[in-house]
XYZ file of C-alpha atoms in Angstrom:
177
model
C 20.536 -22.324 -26.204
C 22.761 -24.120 -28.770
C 24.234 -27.265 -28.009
C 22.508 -26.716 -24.389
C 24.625 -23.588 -23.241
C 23.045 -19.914 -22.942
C 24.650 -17.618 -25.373
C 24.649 -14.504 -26.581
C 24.058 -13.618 -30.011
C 25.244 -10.409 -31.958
C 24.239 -8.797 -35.298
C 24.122 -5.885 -37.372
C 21.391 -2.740 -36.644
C 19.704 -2.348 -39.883
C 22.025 0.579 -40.714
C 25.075 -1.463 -40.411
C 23.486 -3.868 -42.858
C 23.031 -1.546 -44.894
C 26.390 -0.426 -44.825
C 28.863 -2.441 -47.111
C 32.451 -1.679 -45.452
C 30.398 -2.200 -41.578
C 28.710 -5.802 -42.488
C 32.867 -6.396 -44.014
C 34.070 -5.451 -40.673
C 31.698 -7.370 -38.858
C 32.294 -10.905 -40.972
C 35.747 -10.461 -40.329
C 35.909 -9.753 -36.612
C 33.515 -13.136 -36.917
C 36.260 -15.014 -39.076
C 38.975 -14.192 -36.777
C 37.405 -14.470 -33.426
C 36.035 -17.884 -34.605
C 39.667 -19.030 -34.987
C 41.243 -18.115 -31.396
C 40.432 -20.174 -28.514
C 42.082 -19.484 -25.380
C 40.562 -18.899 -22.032
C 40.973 -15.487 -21.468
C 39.707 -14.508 -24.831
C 35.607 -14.481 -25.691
C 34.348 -17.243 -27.539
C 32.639 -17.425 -31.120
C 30.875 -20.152 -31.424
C 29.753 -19.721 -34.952
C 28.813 -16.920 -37.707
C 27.081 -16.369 -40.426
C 24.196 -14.243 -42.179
C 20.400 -14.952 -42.341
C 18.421 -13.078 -45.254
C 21.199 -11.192 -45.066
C 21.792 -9.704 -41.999
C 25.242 -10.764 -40.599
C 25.295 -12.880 -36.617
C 27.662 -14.172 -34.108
C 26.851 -16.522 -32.089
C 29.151 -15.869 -28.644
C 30.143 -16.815 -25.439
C 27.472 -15.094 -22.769
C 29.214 -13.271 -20.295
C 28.009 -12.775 -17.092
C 30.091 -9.987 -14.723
C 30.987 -6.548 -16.105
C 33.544 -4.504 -17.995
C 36.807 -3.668 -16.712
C 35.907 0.133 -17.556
C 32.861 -0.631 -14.820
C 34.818 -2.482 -12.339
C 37.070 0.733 -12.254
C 34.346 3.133 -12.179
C 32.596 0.659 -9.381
C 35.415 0.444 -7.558
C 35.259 -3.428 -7.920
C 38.651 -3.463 -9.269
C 40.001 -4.975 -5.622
C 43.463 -4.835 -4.330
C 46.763 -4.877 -6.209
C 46.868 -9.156 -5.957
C 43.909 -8.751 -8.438
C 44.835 -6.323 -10.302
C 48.048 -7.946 -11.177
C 46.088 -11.304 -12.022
C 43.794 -9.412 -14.168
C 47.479 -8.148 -15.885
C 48.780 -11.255 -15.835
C 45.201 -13.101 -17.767
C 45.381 -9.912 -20.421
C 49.150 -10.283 -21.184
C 48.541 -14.095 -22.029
C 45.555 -13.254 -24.203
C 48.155 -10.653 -26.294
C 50.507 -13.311 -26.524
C 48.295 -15.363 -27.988
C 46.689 -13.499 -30.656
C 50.182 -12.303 -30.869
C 51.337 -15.519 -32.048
C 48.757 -16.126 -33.924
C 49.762 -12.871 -36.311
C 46.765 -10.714 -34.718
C 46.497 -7.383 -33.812
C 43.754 -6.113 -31.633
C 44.141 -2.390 -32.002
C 41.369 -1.405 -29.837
C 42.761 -2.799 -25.853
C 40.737 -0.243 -23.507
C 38.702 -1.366 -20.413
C 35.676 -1.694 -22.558
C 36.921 -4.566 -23.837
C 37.649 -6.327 -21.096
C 34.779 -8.082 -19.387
C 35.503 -9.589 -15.778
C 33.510 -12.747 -14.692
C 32.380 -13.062 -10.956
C 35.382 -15.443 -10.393
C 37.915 -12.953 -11.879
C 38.604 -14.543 -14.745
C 39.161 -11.447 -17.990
C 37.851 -12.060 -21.149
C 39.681 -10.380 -24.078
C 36.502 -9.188 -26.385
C 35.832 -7.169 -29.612
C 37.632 -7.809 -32.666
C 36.004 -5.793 -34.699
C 38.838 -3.628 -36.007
C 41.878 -6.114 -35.220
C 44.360 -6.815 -38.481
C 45.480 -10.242 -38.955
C 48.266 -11.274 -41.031
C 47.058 -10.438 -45.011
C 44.148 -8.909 -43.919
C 42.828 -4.924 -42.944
C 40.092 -3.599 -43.667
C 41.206 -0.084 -42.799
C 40.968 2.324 -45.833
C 43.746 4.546 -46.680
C 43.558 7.834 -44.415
C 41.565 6.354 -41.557
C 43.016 5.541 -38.511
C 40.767 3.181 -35.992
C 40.887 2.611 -32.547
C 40.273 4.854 -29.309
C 42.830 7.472 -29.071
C 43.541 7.310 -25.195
C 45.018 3.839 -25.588
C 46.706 3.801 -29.501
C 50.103 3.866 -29.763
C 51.478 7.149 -31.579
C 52.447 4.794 -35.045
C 48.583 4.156 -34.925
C 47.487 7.480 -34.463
C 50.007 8.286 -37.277
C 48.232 6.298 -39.428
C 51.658 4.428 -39.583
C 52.789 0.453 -40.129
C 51.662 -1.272 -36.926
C 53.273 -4.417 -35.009
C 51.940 -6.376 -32.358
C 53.781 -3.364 -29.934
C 50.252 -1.375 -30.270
C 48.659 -3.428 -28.431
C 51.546 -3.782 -26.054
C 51.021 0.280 -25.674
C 47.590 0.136 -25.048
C 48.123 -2.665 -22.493
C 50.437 -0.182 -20.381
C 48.709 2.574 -20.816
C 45.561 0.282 -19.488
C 47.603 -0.744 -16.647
C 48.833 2.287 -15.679
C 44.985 3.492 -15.428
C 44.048 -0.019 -13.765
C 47.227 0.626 -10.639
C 46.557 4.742 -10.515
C 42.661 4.574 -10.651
C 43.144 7.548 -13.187
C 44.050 8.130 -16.727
């Protein structure tokens, strides 16, 4: 417990440690989830490294993954869905706003709470304003859901994510890709 709240904390397997451009990646995904707060979007709660081996200290999440709910059929009716919709568009708006670009929206990254409440969750290859720490030829994020700029290797805008998000939705009304 910190502060007298369960949490969850993340690091590094000793290969990513050992890995320069992964233990970057991971700082950063730190650095700029530590800096959103909004209720539909995990918490970070603090960051740093110890003998160096990079942590996050997080939110702890109790429910399951969007990608689950689907596959469990605990998605529920199209009321829910739609208020699931609704709690991920306000999460893009405000990274959105905030010059953030998630680049990896897929039901993976999506965690549900009992109550139905969607948390927004892994930053690990979003670009903020001034900042990516993509190298030149590589192209990240999980082809099903990238926009075709991003799997062009192209200049992004926020509109990626706005892709993904109806190409999530689409999946989330159908029940198939």
């Amino acid at each position: 417990t910190v502060g007298g709240r369960q949490v969850a904390v993340r690091s590094l397997t000793p290969q990513g440690v050992a890995d320069q451009e992964a233990k970057q990646r991971f700082l950063q995904e730190a650095r700029v989830a530590s800096n959103i707060n909004h209720q539909n979007i995990i918490n970070v709660y603090d960051f740093g490294e110890e003998q160096g081996k990079p942590f996050m200290v997080m939110e702890f999440l109790v429910g399951e993954s969007l990608r689950d709910a689907m596959k469990n059929h605990h998605i529920g009716e199209l009321n829910r869905k739609l208020a699931y919709a609704l709690q991920l568009g306000r999460a893009l708006e405000h990274i959105h706003q905030r010059k953030i670009i998630h680049r990896d929206i897929k039901p993976e990254n999506i965690h549900i709470d009992p109550s139905g409440k969607i948390k927004l969750m892994d930053f690990g290859i979003a670009k903020s304003e001034g900042l990516s720490l993509t190298r030149a030829g590589f192209t990240l994020g999980t082809p099903y859901y990238m926009a075709p700029e991003q799997v062009l290797g192209q200049q992004i805008s926020p509109q990626v994510d706005v892709y993904a998000f109806g190409v999530l939705l689409y999946e989330m009304l159908v029940g198939q890709k």
